[in-house]
Every structure is written in C-alpha cells, then in structure tokens.
mmCIF file of C-alpha atoms and ligand atoms in Angstrom:
data_model
loop_
_atom_site.group_PDB
_atom_site.id
_atom_site.type_symbol
_atom_site.label_atom_id
_atom_site.label_comp_id
_atom_site.label_asym_id
_atom_site.label_seq_id
_atom_site.Cartn_x
_atom_site.Cartn_y
_atom_site.Cartn_z
ATOM 1 C CA MET A 21 67.730 -31.198 68.326
ATOM 2 C CA ASP A 22 67.957 -33.335 65.177
ATOM 3 C CA ASN A 23 70.769 -32.829 62.678
ATOM 4 C CA ILE A 24 68.652 -30.992 60.117
ATOM 5 C CA SER A 25 67.565 -28.480 62.778
ATOM 6 C CA LEU A 26 71.205 -28.104 63.878
ATOM 7 C CA LEU A 27 72.186 -27.296 60.284
ATOM 8 C CA ASP A 28 69.379 -24.717 60.091
ATOM 9 C CA LYS A 29 70.535 -23.255 63.391
ATOM 10 C CA LEU A 30 74.175 -23.043 62.180
ATOM 11 C CA GLU A 31 73.025 -20.802 59.366
ATOM 12 C CA LYS A 32 71.820 -18.274 61.936
ATOM 13 C CA GLN A 33 74.256 -18.633 64.827
ATOM 14 C CA LEU A 34 77.283 -20.479 66.162
ATOM 15 C CA LEU A 35 76.475 -23.897 67.621
ATOM 16 C CA GLU A 36 77.445 -25.059 71.097
ATOM 17 C CA LYS A 37 80.345 -27.495 71.272
ATOM 18 C CA GLN A 38 78.062 -30.417 72.115
ATOM 19 C CA GLU A 39 75.876 -29.603 69.123
ATOM 20 C CA PHE A 40 78.869 -29.737 66.793
ATOM 21 C CA VAL A 41 79.967 -33.014 68.394
ATOM 22 C CA SER A 42 76.580 -34.567 67.875
ATOM 23 C CA LEU A 43 76.343 -33.335 64.273
ATOM 24 C CA ILE A 44 79.840 -34.578 63.387
ATOM 25 C CA SER A 45 79.493 -37.944 65.066
ATOM 26 C CA SER A 46 75.975 -38.844 63.970
ATOM 27 C CA TYR A 47 75.407 -37.252 60.548
ATOM 28 C CA THR A 48 73.864 -39.424 57.848
ATOM 29 C CA GLU A 49 74.227 -39.328 54.075
ATOM 30 C CA LYS A 50 70.968 -37.395 53.965
ATOM 31 C CA ASP A 51 72.215 -34.819 56.454
ATOM 32 C CA ALA A 52 75.399 -34.393 54.387
ATOM 33 C CA GLU A 53 73.321 -33.862 51.260
ATOM 34 C CA TYR A 54 71.180 -31.284 53.039
ATOM 35 C CA ALA A 55 74.313 -29.510 54.326
ATOM 36 C CA ALA A 56 75.923 -29.512 50.864
ATOM 37 C CA GLU A 57 72.786 -28.106 49.265
ATOM 38 C CA LYS A 58 72.592 -25.321 51.822
ATOM 39 C CA ALA A 59 76.338 -24.591 51.567
ATOM 40 C CA ARG A 60 76.147 -24.467 47.763
ATOM 41 C CA ALA A 61 73.223 -22.043 47.834
ATOM 42 C CA ILE A 62 75.084 -19.776 50.264
ATOM 43 C CA ALA A 63 78.293 -19.812 48.190
ATOM 44 C CA GLN A 64 76.329 -19.087 45.005
ATOM 45 C CA SER A 65 74.441 -16.207 46.584
ATOM 46 C CA ILE A 66 77.773 -14.475 47.300
ATOM 47 C CA TYR A 67 80.243 -15.671 44.663
ATOM 48 C CA GLY A 68 77.936 -16.986 41.976
ATOM 49 C CA LYS A 69 79.163 -20.100 40.205
ATOM 50 C CA SER A 70 82.751 -18.882 40.106
ATOM 51 C CA VAL A 71 85.599 -21.139 41.110
ATOM 52 C CA TYR A 72 88.641 -18.960 41.801
ATOM 53 C CA ILE A 73 91.983 -20.220 40.589
ATOM 54 C CA ARG A 74 95.240 -19.703 42.508
ATOM 55 C CA GLY A 75 98.643 -20.675 41.145
ATOM 56 C CA LEU A 76 100.535 -22.645 43.799
ATOM 57 C CA ILE A 77 104.313 -22.249 43.792
ATOM 58 C CA GLU A 78 106.094 -24.614 46.176
ATOM 59 C CA VAL A 79 109.145 -22.510 46.887
ATOM 60 C CA SER A 80 111.174 -24.797 49.166
ATOM 61 C CA ASN A 81 110.925 -28.141 50.911
ATOM 62 C CA TYR A 82 113.588 -27.366 53.499
ATOM 63 C CA CYS A 83 111.907 -27.180 56.883
ATOM 64 C CA LYS A 84 113.148 -26.544 60.411
ATOM 65 C CA ASN A 85 110.052 -28.185 61.858
ATOM 66 C CA ASP A 86 109.355 -31.833 62.493
ATOM 67 C CA CYS A 87 105.571 -32.263 62.295
ATOM 68 C CA TYR A 88 104.844 -35.997 62.645
ATOM 69 C CA TYR A 89 102.424 -36.068 59.688
ATOM 70 C CA CYS A 90 104.427 -34.160 57.104
ATOM 71 C CA GLY A 91 106.628 -35.648 54.386
ATOM 72 C CA ILE A 92 109.026 -32.701 54.293
ATOM 73 C CA ARG A 93 109.682 -32.736 58.062
ATOM 74 C CA ARG A 94 113.250 -32.121 59.106
ATOM 75 C CA SER A 95 113.863 -35.717 60.212
ATOM 76 C CA ASN A 96 112.905 -37.218 56.861
ATOM 77 C CA LEU A 97 116.382 -37.849 55.516
ATOM 78 C CA LYS A 98 114.946 -39.475 52.399
ATOM 79 C CA CYS A 99 113.393 -36.212 51.278
ATOM 80 C CA GLU A 100 115.438 -34.738 48.454
ATOM 81 C CA ARG A 101 115.636 -31.047 49.298
ATOM 82 C CA TYR A 102 115.338 -28.103 46.902
ATOM 83 C CA ARG A 103 114.869 -24.393 47.120
ATOM 84 C CA LEU A 104 113.728 -22.063 44.339
ATOM 85 C CA THR A 105 115.650 -18.854 43.709
ATOM 86 C CA LYS A 106 114.044 -15.480 43.280
ATOM 87 C CA GLU A 107 114.515 -15.844 39.527
ATOM 88 C CA ASP A 108 112.825 -19.280 39.538
ATOM 89 C CA ILE A 109 109.858 -17.838 41.432
ATOM 90 C CA LEU A 110 109.539 -14.829 39.140
ATOM 91 C CA GLU A 111 109.617 -17.177 36.160
ATOM 92 C CA CYS A 112 106.746 -19.208 37.644
ATOM 93 C CA CYS A 113 104.742 -16.008 38.130
ATOM 94 C CA GLU A 114 105.445 -14.857 34.602
ATOM 95 C CA HIS A 115 104.260 -18.215 33.332
ATOM 96 C CA GLY A 116 101.182 -18.046 35.540
ATOM 97 C CA SER A 117 100.439 -14.543 34.392
ATOM 98 C CA GLN A 118 100.553 -15.707 30.776
ATOM 99 C CA LEU A 119 98.050 -18.386 31.696
ATOM 100 C CA GLY A 120 95.817 -15.575 32.994
ATOM 101 C CA LEU A 121 96.210 -16.179 36.747
ATOM 102 C CA HIS A 122 95.940 -13.296 39.214
ATOM 103 C CA THR A 123 96.910 -14.971 42.493
ATOM 104 C CA PHE A 124 100.270 -16.544 43.277
ATOM 105 C CA VAL A 125 100.558 -18.604 46.432
ATOM 106 C CA LEU A 126 104.122 -19.032 47.652
ATOM 107 C CA GLN A 127 104.143 -22.054 49.934
ATOM 108 C CA GLY A 128 107.025 -23.839 51.565
ATOM 109 C CA GLY A 129 108.580 -25.430 54.582
ATOM 110 C CA GLU A 130 109.984 -23.118 57.249
ATOM 111 C CA ASP A 131 113.232 -22.602 55.407
ATOM 112 C CA LEU A 132 115.646 -20.469 57.430
ATOM 113 C CA HIS A 133 117.806 -19.854 54.389
ATOM 114 C CA TYR A 134 115.590 -17.047 53.072
ATOM 115 C CA THR A 135 116.125 -13.876 55.078
ATOM 116 C CA CYS A 136 113.235 -11.538 55.804
ATOM 117 C CA GLY A 137 114.766 -9.086 53.333
ATOM 118 C CA GLU A 138 114.899 -11.742 50.620
ATOM 119 C CA ILE A 139 111.274 -12.672 51.067
ATOM 120 C CA CYS A 140 110.283 -9.006 50.968
ATOM 121 C CA ASP A 141 112.352 -8.564 47.828
ATOM 122 C CA ILE A 142 110.630 -11.541 46.162
ATOM 123 C CA VAL A 143 107.175 -10.263 47.146
ATOM 124 C CA SER A 144 107.798 -6.694 46.006
ATOM 125 C CA SER A 145 109.348 -7.868 42.729
ATOM 126 C CA ILE A 146 106.261 -9.967 41.964
ATOM 127 C CA LYS A 147 103.979 -7.029 42.773
ATOM 128 C CA LYS A 148 106.050 -4.687 40.625
ATOM 129 C CA LEU A 149 105.993 -7.016 37.630
ATOM 130 C CA HIS A 150 102.332 -7.995 38.122
ATOM 131 C CA PRO A 151 100.635 -5.062 39.862
ATOM 132 C CA ASP A 152 97.163 -6.462 39.285
ATOM 133 C CA CYS A 153 98.036 -9.772 40.958
ATOM 134 C CA CYS A 154 97.694 -10.938 44.495
ATOM 135 C CA VAL A 155 100.498 -12.555 46.504
ATOM 136 C CA THR A 156 99.616 -15.131 49.144
ATOM 137 C CA LEU A 157 102.306 -16.404 51.490
ATOM 138 C CA SER A 158 102.204 -19.762 53.241
ATOM 139 C CA ILE A 159 105.615 -20.142 54.824
ATOM 140 C CA GLY A 160 104.728 -20.854 58.417
ATOM 141 C CA GLU A 161 105.209 -19.197 61.792
ATOM 142 C CA LYS A 162 107.215 -15.968 61.783
ATOM 143 C CA SER A 163 107.560 -12.974 64.091
ATOM 144 C CA PHE A 164 105.171 -10.025 64.042
ATOM 145 C CA GLU A 165 107.978 -7.881 62.587
ATOM 146 C CA GLU A 166 108.503 -10.323 59.727
ATOM 147 C CA TYR A 167 104.785 -10.561 58.951
ATOM 148 C CA LYS A 168 104.672 -6.760 59.030
ATOM 149 C CA ALA A 169 107.624 -6.461 56.657
ATOM 150 C CA TYR A 170 106.112 -8.946 54.158
ATOM 151 C CA ARG A 171 102.856 -7.036 54.314
ATOM 152 C CA GLU A 172 104.600 -3.732 53.668
ATOM 153 C CA ALA A 173 106.421 -5.357 50.759
ATOM 154 C CA GLY A 174 102.997 -6.058 49.253
ATOM 155 C CA ALA A 175 101.849 -9.490 50.443
ATOM 156 C CA ASP A 176 98.033 -9.601 50.400
ATOM 157 C CA ARG A 177 97.102 -12.906 51.981
ATOM 158 C CA TYR A 178 98.558 -15.531 54.327
ATOM 159 C CA LEU A 179 97.654 -19.165 54.784
ATOM 160 C CA LEU A 180 98.498 -20.778 58.103
ATOM 161 C CA ARG A 181 96.329 -23.709 59.066
ATOM 162 C CA HIS A 182 95.937 -24.056 62.795
ATOM 163 C CA GLU A 183 95.953 -27.876 62.175
ATOM 164 C CA THR A 184 93.923 -28.664 65.323
ATOM 165 C CA ALA A 185 92.443 -26.345 67.929
ATOM 166 C CA ASN A 186 92.910 -28.814 70.793
ATOM 167 C CA GLU A 187 96.107 -28.486 72.857
ATOM 168 C CA TRP A 188 96.425 -32.182 73.650
ATOM 169 C CA HIS A 189 95.794 -33.201 70.036
ATOM 170 C CA TYR A 190 98.257 -30.575 68.829
ATOM 171 C CA SER A 191 100.910 -32.150 71.051
ATOM 172 C CA LYS A 192 100.248 -35.584 69.497
ATOM 173 C CA LEU A 193 100.936 -34.177 66.005
ATOM 174 C CA HIS A 194 103.904 -31.939 66.727
ATOM 175 C CA PRO A 195 107.135 -32.087 68.725
ATOM 176 C CA GLU A 196 107.421 -30.111 71.955
ATOM 177 C CA SER A 197 109.236 -27.272 70.238
ATOM 178 C CA MET A 198 105.978 -26.255 68.560
ATOM 179 C CA SER A 199 102.921 -24.826 70.289
ATOM 180 C CA LEU A 200 99.313 -24.246 69.378
ATOM 181 C CA LYS A 201 99.428 -21.007 71.340
ATOM 182 C CA ASN A 202 102.095 -19.602 69.074
ATOM 183 C CA ARG A 203 100.273 -20.715 65.954
ATOM 184 C CA MET A 204 97.027 -19.101 67.090
ATOM 185 C CA ASN A 205 98.907 -15.984 68.075
ATOM 186 C CA CYS A 206 100.403 -15.819 64.559
ATOM 187 C CA LEU A 207 96.887 -16.004 63.097
ATOM 188 C CA LEU A 208 95.739 -13.067 65.240
ATOM 189 C CA GLN A 209 98.757 -11.039 64.179
ATOM 190 C CA LEU A 210 98.169 -11.785 60.513
ATOM 191 C CA LYS A 211 94.593 -10.578 60.813
ATOM 192 C CA GLU A 212 95.678 -7.493 62.688
ATOM 193 C CA LEU A 213 98.152 -6.658 59.916
ATOM 194 C CA GLY A 214 95.342 -6.653 57.394
ATOM 195 C CA TYR A 215 96.140 -9.880 55.585
ATOM 196 C CA GLN A 216 93.276 -11.878 54.164
ATOM 197 C CA THR A 217 94.043 -14.738 56.504
ATOM 198 C CA GLY A 218 93.500 -18.483 56.143
ATOM 199 C CA ALA A 219 93.256 -21.078 58.907
ATOM 200 C CA GLY A 220 92.138 -24.698 58.737
ATOM 201 C CA MET A 221 92.783 -28.299 59.678
ATOM 202 C CA MET A 222 93.306 -31.791 58.403
ATOM 203 C CA ILE A 223 90.528 -34.321 58.791
ATOM 204 C CA GLY A 224 91.357 -37.738 60.206
ATOM 205 C CA THR A 225 94.789 -37.102 61.675
ATOM 206 C CA PRO A 226 95.789 -39.746 64.241
ATOM 207 C CA PHE A 227 94.115 -39.337 67.656
ATOM 208 C CA GLN A 228 91.477 -36.935 66.265
ATOM 209 C CA THR A 229 87.978 -37.207 67.758
ATOM 210 C CA ALA A 230 84.637 -35.554 66.990
ATOM 211 C CA GLU A 231 85.295 -33.334 70.020
ATOM 212 C CA HIS A 232 88.480 -32.048 68.460
ATOM 213 C CA LEU A 233 86.676 -31.275 65.209
ATOM 214 C CA ALA A 234 83.967 -29.484 67.191
ATOM 215 C CA GLU A 235 86.713 -27.379 68.778
ATOM 216 C CA ASP A 236 88.100 -26.661 65.306
ATOM 217 C CA MET A 237 84.688 -25.418 64.194
ATOM 218 C CA LEU A 238 84.304 -23.239 67.294
ATOM 219 C CA TYR A 239 87.766 -21.809 66.724
ATOM 220 C CA LEU A 240 86.997 -21.019 63.070
ATOM 221 C CA GLY A 241 83.643 -19.554 64.063
ATOM 222 C CA THR A 242 85.343 -17.204 66.523
ATOM 223 C CA LEU A 243 88.463 -16.304 64.506
ATOM 224 C CA LYS A 244 86.400 -15.780 61.346
ATOM 225 C CA PRO A 245 89.281 -16.226 58.919
ATOM 226 C CA HIS A 246 88.884 -15.079 55.308
ATOM 227 C CA MET A 247 89.978 -18.474 54.028
ATOM 228 C CA VAL A 248 89.482 -21.979 55.358
ATOM 229 C CA GLY A 249 91.697 -24.860 54.193
ATOM 230 C CA ILE A 250 90.369 -28.314 55.015
ATOM 231 C CA GLY A 251 91.717 -31.555 53.581
ATOM 232 C CA PRO A 252 91.967 -35.194 54.596
ATOM 233 C CA PHE A 253 95.108 -36.405 56.354
ATOM 234 C CA ILE A 254 97.037 -38.769 54.065
ATOM 235 C CA PRO A 255 99.977 -40.736 55.481
ATOM 236 C CA HIS A 256 103.499 -40.346 54.139
ATOM 237 C CA LYS A 257 105.653 -43.467 54.138
ATOM 238 C CA ASP A 258 108.723 -41.843 55.706
ATOM 239 C CA THR A 259 107.031 -40.240 58.719
ATOM 240 C CA PRO A 260 106.051 -41.561 62.175
ATOM 241 C CA PHE A 261 102.452 -41.747 60.880
ATOM 242 C CA ALA A 262 103.325 -43.980 57.920
ATOM 243 C CA LYS A 263 101.025 -46.768 59.095
ATOM 244 C CA GLU A 264 98.055 -44.597 60.021
ATOM 245 C CA LYS A 265 94.761 -44.498 58.121
ATOM 246 C CA SER A 266 93.849 -41.702 55.721
ATOM 247 C CA GLY A 267 91.138 -39.242 56.694
ATOM 248 C CA ASP A 268 87.594 -39.906 55.540
ATOM 249 C CA VAL A 269 86.590 -38.144 52.318
ATOM 250 C CA ASP A 270 82.876 -37.919 53.217
ATOM 251 C CA LEU A 271 83.674 -36.360 56.584
ATOM 252 C CA THR A 272 86.039 -33.875 54.910
ATOM 253 C CA VAL A 273 83.324 -32.857 52.465
ATOM 254 C CA PHE A 274 80.792 -32.531 55.308
ATOM 255 C CA LEU A 275 83.127 -30.222 57.230
ATOM 256 C CA LEU A 276 83.588 -28.092 54.109
ATOM 257 C CA SER A 277 79.828 -27.626 54.061
ATOM 258 C CA LEU A 278 79.693 -26.769 57.768
ATOM 259 C CA SER A 279 82.440 -24.192 57.265
ATOM 260 C CA ARG A 280 80.576 -22.571 54.388
ATOM 261 C CA ILE A 281 77.322 -22.436 56.331
ATOM 262 C CA MET A 282 79.103 -20.935 59.332
ATOM 263 C CA LEU A 283 81.310 -18.481 57.358
ATOM 264 C CA PRO A 284 79.257 -17.569 54.262
ATOM 265 C CA HIS A 285 81.862 -15.210 52.758
ATOM 266 C CA ALA A 286 84.897 -17.434 53.237
ATOM 267 C CA LEU A 287 87.152 -18.487 50.402
ATOM 268 C CA ILE A 288 87.292 -22.253 50.708
ATOM 269 C CA PRO A 289 89.471 -24.438 48.478
ATOM 270 C CA ALA A 290 88.679 -27.916 47.281
ATOM 271 C CA THR A 291 92.180 -28.961 48.319
ATOM 272 C CA THR A 292 94.862 -31.008 46.604
ATOM 273 C CA ALA A 293 94.660 -33.560 49.417
ATOM 274 C CA LEU A 294 90.935 -33.983 48.718
ATOM 275 C CA GLY A 295 91.724 -34.396 45.010
ATOM 276 C CA THR A 296 94.421 -36.937 45.885
ATOM 277 C CA ALA A 297 92.205 -38.953 48.217
ATOM 278 C CA SER A 298 89.403 -39.145 45.660
ATOM 279 C CA GLY A 299 89.430 -38.746 41.878
ATOM 280 C CA THR A 300 86.265 -36.658 42.091
ATOM 281 C CA GLY A 301 87.294 -34.870 45.292
ATOM 282 C CA ARG A 302 87.633 -31.457 43.665
ATOM 283 C CA GLU A 303 84.136 -31.658 42.200
ATOM 284 C CA ARG A 304 82.651 -32.970 45.433
ATOM 285 C CA GLY A 305 84.315 -30.138 47.327
ATOM 286 C CA ILE A 306 82.853 -27.471 45.042
ATOM 287 C CA LEU A 307 79.420 -29.070 45.223
ATOM 288 C CA ALA A 308 79.686 -28.992 49.009
ATOM 289 C CA GLY A 309 80.382 -25.251 49.165
ATOM 290 C CA ALA A 310 84.070 -24.774 48.271
ATOM 291 C CA ASN A 311 84.876 -22.054 45.725
ATOM 292 C CA VAL A 312 88.638 -22.128 45.140
ATOM 293 C CA VAL A 313 91.059 -24.488 43.390
ATOM 294 C CA MET A 314 94.838 -24.138 43.618
ATOM 295 C CA PRO A 315 96.519 -25.827 40.668
ATOM 296 C CA ASN A 316 100.261 -26.391 40.759
ATOM 297 C CA LEU A 317 102.502 -23.793 39.157
ATOM 298 C CA SER A 318 105.842 -25.055 40.512
ATOM 299 C CA PRO A 319 108.612 -25.937 38.066
ATOM 300 C CA MET A 320 108.016 -29.521 36.837
ATOM 301 C CA SER A 321 111.444 -30.608 38.093
ATOM 302 C CA VAL A 322 110.566 -30.013 41.769
ATOM 303 C CA ARG A 323 106.946 -31.147 41.920
ATOM 304 C CA LYS A 324 107.687 -34.696 43.023
ATOM 305 C CA LYS A 325 109.928 -33.386 45.770
ATOM 306 C CA TYR A 326 107.220 -31.366 47.528
ATOM 307 C CA MET A 327 105.684 -34.597 48.790
ATOM 308 C CA LEU A 328 103.714 -33.691 51.885
ATOM 309 C CA TYR A 329 101.943 -37.069 51.739
ATOM 310 C CA ASP A 330 102.019 -40.210 49.576
ATOM 311 C CA GLY A 331 100.590 -39.949 46.072
ATOM 312 C CA LYS A 332 100.188 -36.156 46.117
ATOM 313 C CA ILE A 333 98.901 -35.194 42.674
ATOM 314 C CA SER A 334 100.646 -32.425 40.741
ATOM 315 C CA THR A 335 100.037 -33.102 37.054
ATOM 316 C CA GLY A 336 97.058 -33.426 34.698
ATOM 317 C CA SER A 337 94.244 -31.083 35.655
ATOM 318 C CA GLU A 338 96.182 -30.477 38.869
ATOM 319 C CA SER A 339 98.706 -28.501 36.859
ATOM 320 C CA ALA A 340 98.169 -24.826 36.097
ATOM 321 C CA ASP A 341 99.161 -25.673 32.518
ATOM 322 C CA ALA A 342 95.980 -27.675 32.114
ATOM 323 C CA LEU A 343 93.512 -24.932 32.938
ATOM 324 C CA LYS A 344 91.302 -25.991 30.035
ATOM 325 C CA ASP A 345 90.997 -29.412 31.537
ATOM 326 C CA LEU A 346 90.132 -27.963 34.935
ATOM 327 C CA ALA A 347 87.646 -25.585 33.274
ATOM 328 C CA LYS A 348 85.927 -28.544 31.643
ATOM 329 C CA ARG A 349 85.709 -30.415 34.919
ATOM 330 C CA MET A 350 84.140 -27.415 36.618
ATOM 331 C CA GLU A 351 81.733 -26.883 33.714
ATOM 332 C CA SER A 352 80.648 -30.508 33.975
ATOM 333 C CA ILE A 353 79.198 -29.664 37.413
ATOM 334 C CA GLY A 354 77.712 -26.343 36.333
ATOM 335 C CA TYR A 355 80.517 -24.024 37.500
ATOM 336 C CA HIS A 356 83.128 -21.937 35.678
ATOM 337 C CA ILE A 357 86.721 -21.087 36.518
ATOM 338 C CA ASP A 358 87.346 -17.439 37.368
ATOM 339 C CA LEU A 359 90.872 -16.096 36.854
ATOM 340 C CA SER A 360 90.326 -12.741 38.576
ATOM 341 C CA ARG A 361 91.953 -11.882 41.932
ATOM 342 C CA GLY A 362 88.971 -13.330 43.707
ATOM 343 C CA ASP A 363 89.229 -11.369 46.938
ATOM 344 C CA HIS A 364 87.105 -12.085 49.978
ATOM 345 C CA ALA A 365 83.677 -10.478 49.508
ATOM 346 C CA ASP A 366 84.182 -8.135 52.504
ATOM 347 C CA TYR A 367 87.617 -7.037 51.357
ATOM 348 C CA LYS A 368 88.109 -3.522 50.000
ATOM 349 C CA GLN A 369 91.309 -2.946 48.094
HETATM 350 N N1 LIG B 27 105.110 -24.562 56.346
HETATM 351 C C1 LIG B 27 103.820 -24.045 55.979
HETATM 352 C C2 LIG B 27 103.157 -24.892 54.904
HETATM 353 C C3 LIG B 27 102.841 -26.265 55.375
HETATM 354 S S1 LIG B 27 102.312 -27.386 54.098
HETATM 355 C C4 LIG B 27 102.972 -23.911 57.209
HETATM 356 O O1 LIG B 27 103.417 -24.293 58.288
HETATM 357 O O2 LIG B 27 101.868 -23.397 57.122
HETATM 358 C C5 LIG B 27 100.586 -26.973 53.954
HETATM 359 C C6 LIG B 27 99.609 -27.866 54.671
HETATM 360 O O3 LIG B 27 99.690 -29.187 54.226
HETATM 361 C C7 LIG B 27 99.788 -27.995 56.167
HETATM 362 O O4 LIG B 27 99.273 -26.873 56.844
HETATM 363 C C8 LIG B 27 99.055 -29.290 56.498
HETATM 364 O O5 LIG B 27 97.717 -29.033 56.959
HETATM 365 C C9 LIG B 27 99.008 -30.010 55.138
HETATM 366 N N2 LIG B 27 99.665 -31.335 55.241
HETATM 367 C C10 LIG B 27 100.915 -31.609 55.675
HETATM 368 N N3 LIG B 27 101.111 -32.939 55.737
HETATM 369 C C11 LIG B 27 99.959 -33.519 55.342
HETATM 370 C C12 LIG B 27 99.511 -34.873 55.230
HETATM 371 N N4 LIG B 27 100.304 -35.900 55.557
HETATM 372 N N5 LIG B 27 98.234 -35.101 54.785
HETATM 373 C C13 LIG B 27 97.436 -34.075 54.470
HETATM 374 N N6 LIG B 27 97.790 -32.781 54.575
HETATM 375 C C14 LIG B 27 99.034 -32.500 55.014
#
C-alpha cells in the first residue's frame, strides 16, 4: 500500500507494525503535508481552532533517577539543584491565575524529599484556592497508593511519557534500576484511577529505529491516552549522550500528525523541545495537528536550572508572562489561544 493509502487507512483503523515502519521510514515531504492537512482537519472538527494553554511549573530538579538523556539526572554533578516550597508553588499558581490560566502542570524530577502527604497538601491547596482550575502532575513513577492519594487530593491529570515502547531500546536509555514494565504499569494505574493520562516519546534518541517508533505508535494506539507528548531528543552537554545528534524536526512533526489521526480526541502539545529545536516549531506543531502549548510559569530564578537539554527555551513567548506574544503567534497561523480548562473531549467533569 502506498503512504497516502496508509494515512487514509490510519484514519479508520490501527495499522499493522510493518505498515507503520514503512510509513515512518519512507514518507516524503508530500506525504507529511497530506498527513498534516488531515490531522489539522481532525483536530479542528473536535477542538476548533483553539490552542489550549497550560502553565508549566518546574517544581524541583532533584531526581533519584539517572536517565542517560536527561540533564537533571542524578549523576550530573554540575546541575545546580533547587526545590520549590509549597508557598513558591502557590505563588506561581496565583500569578498564573491572574494571567487567566486554568491548568497548572507541576513537573519535576523524582524528588524523594516531598512526602506523599506534602504533595497531596500542595494539590489540595491549589484546588481550594483555584477551584475552577485543573492540576496536572508530572513527577514520575510512584506507587498505586500514592497516585490514588494525589487523585483524592484533587489532581486531575498526569503526564508520564513512556519514552520508548521497546524493551531493548528502553534499556539503552535508562540504567538497569528502571524498567519499561513498571512505567507502562504506572500508565495503566493512572488511567484506572480516572486521571486524564498522558504518554509519549522523544524522537531521535540514540539507538532509535523506525521499528521502535512503530512500536510506540502501536502502544499509543492500544493505550489510548488522553494526552500525547512528543518532542525531539536534544543532547545535554553533561550527560552520556552529550555527543549524540538531535532528533529530526520533520520526523517529530510527522509523528504528531500520525498521533492526531490515530487518536482524534487527544490533547497534543507542540512541545518546548520542538520550540527549542526550531524557531517555528510551535507553529509547525499546531499546523500538524497539535492543540496545546505549555508556557513556562516557574519562578524566573529557577528556569535556567531546569535544563533537561541544551538551549531549552524558557523566556520570550515561551514564558506565561508573554501570553500576548504567544496569542499573536497563534493568530498568525489562524488559531487562537484558549485559556479554559481544555479537558479531553470525552471527559465529563
Ligand atoms: N520526572 C518526570 C518528568 C521528566 S521531564 C517523569 O519521569 O515523567 C519531562 C520529559 O522531558 C521526559 O519525559 C522526557 O521525555 C523529556 N526529556 C528529558 N530529557 C530530554 C532531552 N535530552 N531531550 C528532549 N526531551 C527530554
């Protein structure tokens, strides 16, 4: 089957692994354009021309893990560590609320300093002060009991990228202490607990092949997460992958389109990594079917310290303070920013 027919088929049903492999390894610029057009039409039929805005608060860069690609990995002794207090986080939310935001994403390394009770207290305090807002957590792999407690405290959504759905590839990106099985199990638990759940992967990590990406697509197609985070891998100078190549922007954008075609209702961000890899990455992402942007709401003093990869942008239209600038950029491509909660279309509050 040619690529155009495969894209038409994907709109109706899940592809076979070999079909994904062939699409991903042989797509042309024309195929990508066709995919983007289709993805855009699907996104618009469900969410209109809205681009949902989430305020990203990077709560801590302490991490117990040692992922080979990540700038805040435990072994990076050059990383200057910080941790926000509950008061700091509430201040960020207050600021975000004044800017009109209705989703706060608390992301961080796996910082063992916060107890489960403290996280619950932070979540419930945010919900009490901003009852019409949504809290998204992105703080890594926890136990079922912890996820349950956060949920009961009021957390609405959880982002946990699976990173790669292939066991062997996973073991090339992570130390032995981490397992894909556990990560996938966490994702199932999050869904079971009623979180709007986000999975996803980096594009162009070392050792990645078209087969691995095909497995990622099959995994996403089966898990059916509410959110899909896809961004290019970008090396960080103080990690084992310092000398590796960045992921391809065109391929990233193509996979965004495939994800939209496969999961029409998904909330899909044009990620910071995409915006870092290309000055027009955000716009290209939206035009390829993404419908979320997550500008930075962290205190200015810590932004440079949450350096997951070299050159990570955090100011200008990347900052929640510059919403007007972001609005203009979205308007220039025929979209508008939407500050409402922006829940998944199938989600009933
Ligand atoms: N500790 C949390 C948050 C991790 S940081 C968790 O485990 O989910 C959020 C995401 O940044 C990661 O899931 C990863 O996909 C991405 N990331 C990390 N290092 C990166 C790099 N070098 N290039 C691009 N993206 C990276």
